Amino acid sequence: MIIIGLDPGLTCTGWGVVAKSGSRLSHVANGQIRTNAKASMAERLFELDSALLDVILHHRPDTGAVEEVFVNVNPQSTLKLGQARGVAMLAIARAGLPVAEYSTKIVKKALVGTGGADKKQIQHMLKVLLPGVQLAGEDASDALAVAITHANMLGSHR
């Protein structure tokens, strides 16, 4: 089973793809999609959608998961994040795949054992769980963490 995880953001959306075979996980790919900050909102959302479509068509996942929005102090930032998240969920759903959602706290707890884990702890666990993985950046590592969380939540019955 191939699983894609997304960490949505308007400036940078992380993506991570893992393969699950029984209880074994392996890294397939990870990356980050950056949009042009000078473009209009509509153009940036279209750019994100097009890039996600390319990733999905290239890796052909069976299911996907998206990190839930956390509330920022700045309402405008929260709104932009929500729009990017909507595009991320739509990209997976349009491919005919089921979409799961996980809070940041659940992802951290699934990987590190505590919902208060920091980025360095997440990245360390990714290197333990996926030996040899080269992380494309923080957003890509967060997306891989979402994919692994989803893989673990699916159980080994598939």
XYZ file of N, CA, C and O in Angstrom:
632
model
N 0.834 -1.173 0.000
C 0.000 0.000 0.000
C 0.883 1.243 0.000
O 1.841 1.325 0.759
N 0.540 2.191 -0.838
C 1.273 3.452 -0.938
C 0.431 4.553 -0.282
O -0.755 4.689 -0.581
N 1.068 5.322 0.611
C 0.371 6.344 1.390
C 1.048 7.684 1.195
O 2.278 7.781 1.327
N 0.254 8.712 0.894
C 0.785 10.070 0.784
C 0.314 10.887 1.980
O -0.852 10.797 2.378
N 1.225 11.635 2.544
C 0.900 12.560 3.617
C 1.213 13.967 3.151
O 2.188 14.181 2.431
N 0.353 14.911 3.541
C 0.547 16.306 3.143
C 0.543 17.210 4.361
O -0.281 17.053 5.267
N 1.462 18.161 4.370
C 1.518 19.220 5.366
C 1.264 20.514 4.598
O 2.182 21.100 4.037
N -0.016 20.937 4.533
C -0.366 22.051 3.656
C 0.080 23.413 4.178
O 0.096 23.667 5.376
N 0.438 24.255 3.233
C 0.757 25.647 3.505
C 0.731 26.388 2.193
O 1.011 25.803 1.145
N 0.385 27.652 2.229
C 0.321 28.416 0.988
C 1.724 28.725 0.463
O 1.981 28.623 -0.722
N 2.627 29.057 1.347
C 3.997 29.344 0.936
C 4.724 28.059 0.576
O 5.412 27.993 -0.440
N 4.571 27.034 1.411
C 5.247 25.761 1.191
C 4.382 24.617 1.696
O 3.989 24.599 2.855
N 4.080 23.675 0.823
C 3.354 22.461 1.189
C 4.328 21.296 1.121
O 4.995 21.094 0.099
N 4.416 20.563 2.225
C 5.263 19.385 2.247
C 4.480 18.159 1.826
O 3.274 18.068 2.070
N 5.154 17.231 1.173
C 4.531 15.954 0.824
C 5.520 14.822 1.115
O 6.726 15.007 1.057
N 4.946 13.695 1.504
C 5.755 12.523 1.795
C 5.009 11.271 1.399
O 3.804 11.176 1.609
N 5.708 10.342 0.809
C 5.100 9.095 0.352
C 5.855 7.928 0.980
O 7.090 7.875 0.930
N 5.092 7.023 1.601
C 5.664 5.814 2.182
C 4.929 4.595 1.638
O 3.784 4.694 1.186
N 5.604 3.465 1.677
C 4.994 2.196 1.286
C 4.864 1.352 2.540
O 5.771 1.324 3.384
N 3.733 0.674 2.659
C 3.492 -0.197 3.801
C 3.254 -1.615 3.292
O 2.428 -1.844 2.420
N 4.002 -2.544 3.873
C 3.840 -3.952 3.544
C 3.798 -4.695 4.876
O 4.817 -4.814 5.555
N 2.608 -5.132 5.267
C 2.434 -5.718 6.591
C 2.687 -4.643 7.617
O 2.075 -3.586 7.581
N 3.629 -4.864 8.525
C 3.944 -3.842 9.520
C 5.202 -3.059 9.124
O 5.660 -2.195 9.854
N 5.754 -3.360 7.961
C 6.993 -2.722 7.505
C 6.692 -1.471 6.690
O 5.873 -1.488 5.776
N 7.397 -0.383 7.024
C 7.271 0.875 6.288
C 8.568 1.165 5.556
O 9.649 0.893 6.069
N 8.453 1.742 4.365
C 9.649 2.190 3.658
C 9.378 3.531 2.995
O 8.247 3.834 2.604
N 10.427 4.309 2.883
C 10.344 5.627 2.266
C 10.267 5.483 0.755
O 11.003 4.703 0.163
N 9.364 6.225 0.140
C 9.270 6.257 -1.315
C 9.838 7.584 -1.826
O 10.744 7.595 -2.651
N 9.304 8.700 -1.313
C 9.762 10.015 -1.758
C 9.228 11.084 -0.823
O 8.251 10.853 -0.090
N 9.853 12.253 -0.864
C 9.323 13.403 -0.131
C 9.797 14.670 -0.820
O 10.789 14.656 -1.554
N 9.053 15.748 -0.605
C 9.418 17.001 -1.248
C 8.594 18.153 -0.718
O 7.763 17.989 0.186
N 8.835 19.301 -1.298
C 8.129 20.512 -0.900
C 7.702 21.258 -2.155
O 8.437 21.308 -3.134
N 6.509 21.823 -2.079
C 5.959 22.619 -3.178
C 5.887 24.060 -2.700
O 5.206 24.356 -1.714
N 6.620 24.925 -3.374
C 6.601 26.350 -3.025
C 5.816 27.111 -4.086
O 5.992 26.862 -5.275
N 4.971 28.030 -3.617
C 4.213 28.855 -4.558
C 4.856 30.235 -4.649
O 5.569 30.671 -3.747
N 4.566 30.921 -5.728
C 5.104 32.253 -5.985
C 4.375 33.275 -5.114
O 3.199 33.570 -5.332
N 5.082 33.844 -4.143
C 4.487 34.787 -3.195
C 3.968 36.053 -3.875
O 3.113 36.752 -3.317
N 4.440 36.337 -5.083
C 3.999 37.548 -5.793
C 2.747 37.312 -6.631
O 2.150 38.253 -7.132
N 2.368 36.058 -6.783
C 1.184 35.719 -7.583
C -0.091 35.974 -6.771
O -0.052 36.078 -5.544
N -1.215 36.034 -7.461
C -2.508 36.214 -6.778
C -2.847 34.948 -5.995
O -2.281 33.879 -6.242
N -3.775 35.067 -5.064
C -4.209 33.912 -4.272
C -4.693 32.790 -5.183
O -4.309 31.632 -5.011
N -5.510 33.126 -6.163
C -6.045 32.108 -7.074
C -4.925 31.415 -7.837
O -4.928 30.188 -7.998
N -3.947 32.186 -8.305
C -2.821 31.600 -9.040
C -1.996 30.676 -8.146
O -1.562 29.606 -8.577
N -1.810 31.083 -6.890
C -1.020 30.259 -5.965
C -1.745 28.950 -5.651
O -1.116 27.883 -5.589
N -3.059 29.012 -5.460
C -3.826 27.798 -5.185
C -3.820 26.875 -6.399
O -3.700 25.653 -6.260
N -3.904 27.458 -7.594
C -3.843 26.664 -8.829
C -2.466 26.004 -8.967
O -2.364 24.829 -9.328
N -1.407 26.774 -8.664
C -0.042 26.254 -8.721
C 0.129 25.068 -7.761
O 0.702 24.038 -8.115
N -0.408 25.210 -6.549
C -0.350 24.142 -5.558
C -1.113 22.913 -6.049
O -0.614 21.788 -5.980
N -2.307 23.127 -6.577
C -3.130 22.025 -7.076
C -2.429 21.278 -8.210
O -2.385 20.050 -8.223
N -1.860 22.011 -9.142
C -1.173 21.384 -10.284
C 0.019 20.551 -9.825
O 0.232 19.435 -10.302
N 0.795 21.103 -8.898
C 1.966 20.385 -8.406
C 1.561 19.132 -7.625
O 2.194 18.081 -7.760
N 0.505 19.238 -6.815
C 0.034 18.060 -6.069
C -0.474 16.982 -7.019
O -0.235 15.793 -6.800
N -1.158 17.390 -8.081
C -1.631 16.430 -9.077
C -0.445 15.671 -9.680
O -0.488 14.446 -9.817
N 0.626 16.391 -9.996
C 1.825 15.740 -10.546
C 2.392 14.705 -9.581
O 2.746 13.598 -9.979
N 2.476 15.076 -8.295
C 3.019 14.159 -7.282
C 2.131 12.916 -7.167
O 2.623 11.785 -7.145
N 0.823 13.122 -7.129
C -0.122 12.008 -7.000
C -0.061 11.094 -8.230
O -0.029 9.868 -8.103
N -0.023 11.685 -9.418
C 0.053 10.866 -10.635
C 1.373 10.101 -10.717
O 1.407 8.967 -11.195
N 2.437 10.704 -10.234
C 3.749 10.046 -10.297
C 3.853 8.869 -9.319
O 4.387 7.819 -9.666
N 3.322 9.052 -8.102
C 3.508 8.025 -7.065
C 2.319 7.082 -6.896
O 2.441 6.061 -6.226
N 1.176 7.439 -7.452
C -0.014 6.578 -7.433
C -0.350 6.026 -6.043
O -0.427 4.799 -5.848
N -0.568 6.899 -5.049
C -0.900 6.398 -3.713
C -2.272 5.726 -3.677
O -3.115 5.968 -4.554
N -2.460 4.892 -2.658
C -3.743 4.212 -2.444
C -4.637 4.995 -1.488
O -5.847 4.793 -1.463
N -4.027 5.832 -0.671
C -4.762 6.609 0.324
C -3.905 7.818 0.709
O -2.711 7.853 0.408
N -4.540 8.791 1.336
C -3.798 9.986 1.722
C -4.271 10.555 3.034
O -5.370 10.252 3.506
N -3.432 11.384 3.612
C -3.766 12.046 4.874
C -3.212 13.465 4.849
O -2.175 13.731 4.237
N -3.932 14.352 5.530
C -3.585 15.766 5.575
C -3.540 16.205 7.031
O -4.387 15.800 7.830
N -2.553 17.035 7.351
C -2.481 17.575 8.700
C -3.573 18.626 8.871
O -3.820 19.427 7.974
N -4.238 18.592 10.031
C -5.307 19.552 10.313
C -4.732 20.935 10.560
O -3.583 21.087 10.966
N -5.563 21.942 10.337
C -5.171 23.333 10.559
C -5.078 23.611 12.046
O -5.933 23.201 12.825
N -4.012 24.293 12.432
C -3.946 24.819 13.790
C -4.267 26.300 13.684
O -4.094 26.907 12.628
N -4.763 26.884 14.738
C -5.155 28.290 14.708
C -3.940 29.157 15.008
O -3.265 28.978 16.008
N -3.661 30.079 14.095
C -2.581 31.045 14.268
C -3.095 32.257 15.027
O -4.296 32.484 15.106
N -2.176 33.037 15.540
C -2.537 34.304 16.176
C -3.130 35.241 15.119
O -4.078 35.960 15.368
N -2.583 35.158 13.908
C -3.022 36.005 12.810
C -4.155 35.317 12.028
O -3.922 34.295 11.392
N -5.365 35.885 12.063
C -6.492 35.259 11.350
C -6.254 35.122 9.839
O -6.710 34.166 9.233
N -5.524 36.073 9.240
C -5.236 35.991 7.802
C -4.376 34.767 7.484
O -4.602 34.094 6.487
N -3.403 34.489 8.344
C -2.550 33.310 8.145
C -3.376 32.033 8.257
O -3.190 31.093 7.482
N -4.287 31.997 9.223
C -5.150 30.827 9.405
C -6.023 30.620 8.172
O -6.186 29.489 7.697
N -6.558 31.703 7.623
C -7.409 31.617 6.437
C -6.624 31.085 5.240
O -7.084 30.192 4.527
N -5.416 31.608 5.029
C -4.579 31.150 3.908
C -4.208 29.680 4.067
O -4.237 28.918 3.099
N -3.881 29.288 5.281
C -3.556 27.888 5.549
C -4.769 27.000 5.257
O -4.639 25.933 4.661
N -5.945 27.465 5.653
C -7.175 26.714 5.404
C -7.444 26.527 3.916
O -7.896 25.463 3.482
N -7.148 27.552 3.135
C -7.353 27.448 1.688
C -6.369 26.431 1.082
O -6.764 25.622 0.238
N -5.126 26.475 1.511
C -4.140 25.499 1.023
C -4.542 24.091 1.438
O -4.401 23.134 0.673
N -5.047 23.961 2.650
C -5.486 22.652 3.150
C -6.654 22.119 2.322
O -6.725 20.928 2.015
N -7.573 23.003 1.948
C -8.696 22.602 1.096
C -8.216 22.077 -0.247
O -8.707 21.055 -0.739
N -7.232 22.751 -0.842
C -6.661 22.300 -2.112
C -5.997 20.939 -1.923
O -6.150 20.041 -2.760
N -5.280 20.750 -0.817
C -4.605 19.473 -0.553
C -5.619 18.333 -0.431
O -5.437 17.263 -1.018
N -6.685 18.572 0.324
C -7.708 17.530 0.490
C -8.391 17.237 -0.842
O -8.647 16.076 -1.176
N -8.683 18.272 -1.601
C -9.334 18.106 -2.899
C -8.452 17.304 -3.859
O -8.940 16.437 -4.574
N -7.146 17.592 -3.856
C -6.233 16.879 -4.763
C -6.276 15.371 -4.505
O -6.324 14.569 -5.443
N -6.273 14.992 -3.241
C -6.323 13.561 -2.897
C -7.697 12.979 -3.251
O -7.789 11.918 -3.872
N -8.748 13.689 -2.881
C -10.113 13.199 -3.142
C -10.394 13.100 -4.645
O -11.035 12.153 -5.103
N -9.905 14.069 -5.414
C -10.148 14.060 -6.861
C -9.494 12.849 -7.517
O -9.955 12.361 -8.543
N -8.424 12.343 -6.910
C -7.758 11.139 -7.428
C -8.532 9.875 -7.043
O -8.101 8.770 -7.351
N -9.671 10.051 -6.365
C -10.500 8.904 -5.987
C -10.015 8.195 -4.734
O -10.383 7.041 -4.496
N -9.189 8.875 -3.945
C -8.606 8.252 -2.762
C -9.296 8.710 -1.487
O -9.746 9.854 -1.401
N -9.350 7.834 -0.478
C -9.860 8.273 0.815
C -8.863 9.253 1.446
O -7.656 9.133 1.243
N -9.395 10.231 2.184
C -8.571 11.259 2.821
C -8.791 11.214 4.328
O -9.921 11.323 4.796
N -7.719 11.057 5.076
C -7.782 11.111 6.535
C -7.192 12.443 6.991
O -6.436 13.080 6.259
N -7.551 12.842 8.201
C -7.034 14.081 8.772
C -6.513 13.792 10.170
O -7.141 13.068 10.930
N -5.341 14.368 10.483
C -4.741 14.175 11.794
C -4.251 15.507 12.341
O -3.637 16.289 11.606
N -4.496 15.717 13.625
C -3.991 16.927 14.266
C -2.485 16.801 14.455
O -1.934 15.691 14.506
N -1.828 17.928 14.590
C -0.385 17.944 14.824
C -0.043 17.142 16.078
O 0.932 16.393 16.100
N -0.868 17.288 17.100
C -0.626 16.595 18.372
C -0.675 15.074 18.187
O 0.162 14.350 18.729
N -1.636 14.585 17.431
C -1.758 13.141 17.164
C -0.548 12.640 16.384
O 0.000 11.570 16.678
N -0.107 13.402 15.393
C 1.048 13.008 14.584
C 2.301 12.914 15.462
O 3.050 11.937 15.403
N 2.503 13.932 16.292
C 3.672 13.936 17.175
C 3.630 12.762 18.149
O 4.629 12.091 18.381
N 2.452 12.499 18.691
C 2.306 11.395 19.639
C 2.547 10.052 18.950
O 3.189 9.161 19.510
N 2.048 9.909 17.718
C 2.223 8.654 16.968
C 3.692 8.377 16.662
O 4.128 7.228 16.695
N 4.461 9.427 16.392
C 5.863 9.230 16.023
C 6.811 9.197 17.213
O 7.720 8.380 17.245
N 6.615 10.118 18.144
C 7.583 10.299 19.222
C 7.067 9.799 20.573
O 7.839 9.515 21.467
N 5.739 9.688 20.695
C 5.174 9.222 21.961
C 4.652 10.345 22.839
O 4.052 10.096 23.867
N 4.860 11.586 22.399
C 4.327 12.730 23.137
C 3.823 13.782 22.162
O 4.474 14.043 21.136
N 2.675 14.359 22.473
C 2.080 15.389 21.613
C 2.829 16.704 21.635
O 2.562 17.592 20.841
N 3.803 16.824 22.539
C 4.571 18.060 22.640
C 5.945 17.971 21.998
O 6.797 18.823 22.247
N 6.172 16.967 21.154
C 7.480 16.782 20.518
C 7.826 17.972 19.625
O 6.939 18.605 19.054
N 9.133 18.255 19.512
C 9.540 19.344 18.627
C 9.990 18.786 17.274
O 10.060 17.568 17.075
N 10.277 19.700 16.343
C 10.630 19.306 14.969
C 11.871 18.399 14.925
O 11.921 17.458 14.142
N 12.865 18.678 15.768
C 14.087 17.862 15.777
C 13.777 16.422 16.204
O 14.340 15.477 15.664
N 12.877 16.265 17.177
C 12.497 14.914 17.621
C 11.773 14.167 16.503
O 12.009 12.977 16.300
N 10.900 14.863 15.791
C 10.173 14.258 14.664
C 11.181 13.807 13.598
O 11.127 12.670 13.117
N 12.096 14.697 13.237
C 13.076 14.368 12.206
C 13.975 13.197 12.628
O 14.310 12.342 11.808
N 14.334 13.151 13.904
C 15.146 12.031 14.403
C 14.376 10.711 14.255
O 14.937 9.707 13.781
N 13.099 10.703 14.647
C 12.301 9.467 14.546
C 12.101 9.053 13.088
O 12.083 7.856 12.785
N 11.968 10.022 12.201
C 11.841 9.687 10.777
C 13.090 8.945 10.298
O 12.990 7.977 9.553
N 14.253 9.390 10.749
C 15.504 8.740 10.342
C 15.640 7.344 10.953
O 16.257 6.474 10.360
N 15.025 7.139 12.124
C 15.016 5.815 12.750
C 14.054 4.889 12.006
O 14.379 3.740 11.681
N 12.853 5.406 11.704
C 11.813 4.597 11.059
C 12.074 4.362 9.576
O 11.653 3.349 9.019
N 12.735 5.332 8.933
C 13.000 5.250 7.499
C 14.510 5.423 7.270
O 14.963 6.474 6.819
N 15.299 4.394 7.575
C 16.764 4.508 7.482
C 17.218 5.017 6.106
O 16.708 4.583 5.081
N 18.143 5.962 6.145
C 18.696 6.497 4.904
C 17.874 7.609 4.272
O 18.261 8.143 3.233
N 16.747 7.962 4.863
C 15.882 8.982 4.272
C 16.616 10.326 4.210
O 17.321 10.704 5.137
N 16.476 11.000 3.089
C 16.989 12.358 2.910
C 15.771 13.273 2.926
O 14.923 13.199 2.038
N 15.669 14.099 3.942
C 14.499 14.971 4.097
C 14.670 16.243 3.278
O 15.703 16.907 3.359
N 13.637 16.588 2.508
C 13.684 17.764 1.637
C 13.513 19.066 2.407
O 13.692 20.133 1.852
N 13.150 18.980 3.686
C 12.934 20.174 4.499
C 11.928 19.891 5.596
O 11.386 18.784 5.677
N 11.687 20.890 6.439
C 10.781 20.700 7.579
C 9.365 20.328 7.155
O 8.736 19.469 7.771
N 8.855 20.973 6.111
C 7.489 20.671 5.675
C 7.395 19.257 5.108
O 6.407 18.559 5.317
N 8.428 18.828 4.415
C 8.458 17.456 3.886
C 8.533 16.447 5.029
O 7.866 15.403 4.990
N 9.317 16.752 6.067
C 9.404 15.815 7.190
C 8.076 15.748 7.929
O 7.640 14.665 8.337
N 7.399 16.878 8.074
C 6.067 16.865 8.698
C 5.094 16.023 7.871
O 4.280 15.276 8.414
N 5.183 16.132 6.551
C 4.296 15.357 5.676
C 4.585 13.858 5.783
O 3.655 13.042 5.808
N 5.853 13.484 5.860
C 6.198 12.072 6.052
C 5.644 11.568 7.384
O 5.161 10.438 7.464
N 5.716 12.414 8.400
C 5.173 12.040 9.712
C 3.666 11.799 9.618
O 3.138 10.857 10.222
N 2.968 12.614 8.832
C 1.524 12.427 8.631
C 1.268 11.108 7.898
O 0.372 10.342 8.276
N 2.067 10.807 6.879
C 1.908 9.552 6.132
C 2.144 8.339 7.035
O 1.385 7.361 6.981
N 3.164 8.409 7.879
C 3.459 7.295 8.796
C 2.338 7.132 9.820
O 1.925 6.002 10.130
N 1.840 8.243 10.330
C 0.715 8.186 11.273
C -0.464 7.479 10.624
O -1.079 6.584 11.216
N -0.776 7.847 9.395
C -1.899 7.223 8.686
C -1.640 5.736 8.447
O -2.527 4.913 8.643
N -0.416 5.405 8.068
C -0.065 3.988 7.867
C -0.302 3.192 9.131
O -0.860 2.084 9.095
N 0.102 3.749 10.272
C -0.079 3.061 11.542
C -1.545 2.974 11.948
O -1.980 1.986 12.539
N -2.325 3.995 11.632
C -3.759 3.998 11.970
C -4.524 3.002 11.097
O -5.565 2.507 11.511
N -4.010 2.727 9.923
C -4.687 1.760 9.037
C -4.603 0.349 9.576
O -5.353 -0.522 9.170
N -3.635 0.106 10.469
C -3.454 -1.251 10.982
C -2.768 -2.111 9.944
O -2.458 -1.666 8.847
N -2.550 -3.345 10.252
C -1.844 -4.232 9.320
C -2.795 -5.207 8.612
O -2.369 -6.182 8.063
N -4.097 -4.872 8.622
C -5.074 -5.783 8.014
C -5.167 -5.633 6.513
O -5.851 -6.393 5.860
N -4.505 -4.650 5.921
C -4.620 -4.445 4.469
C -3.543 -5.172 3.719
O -2.470 -5.338 4.080
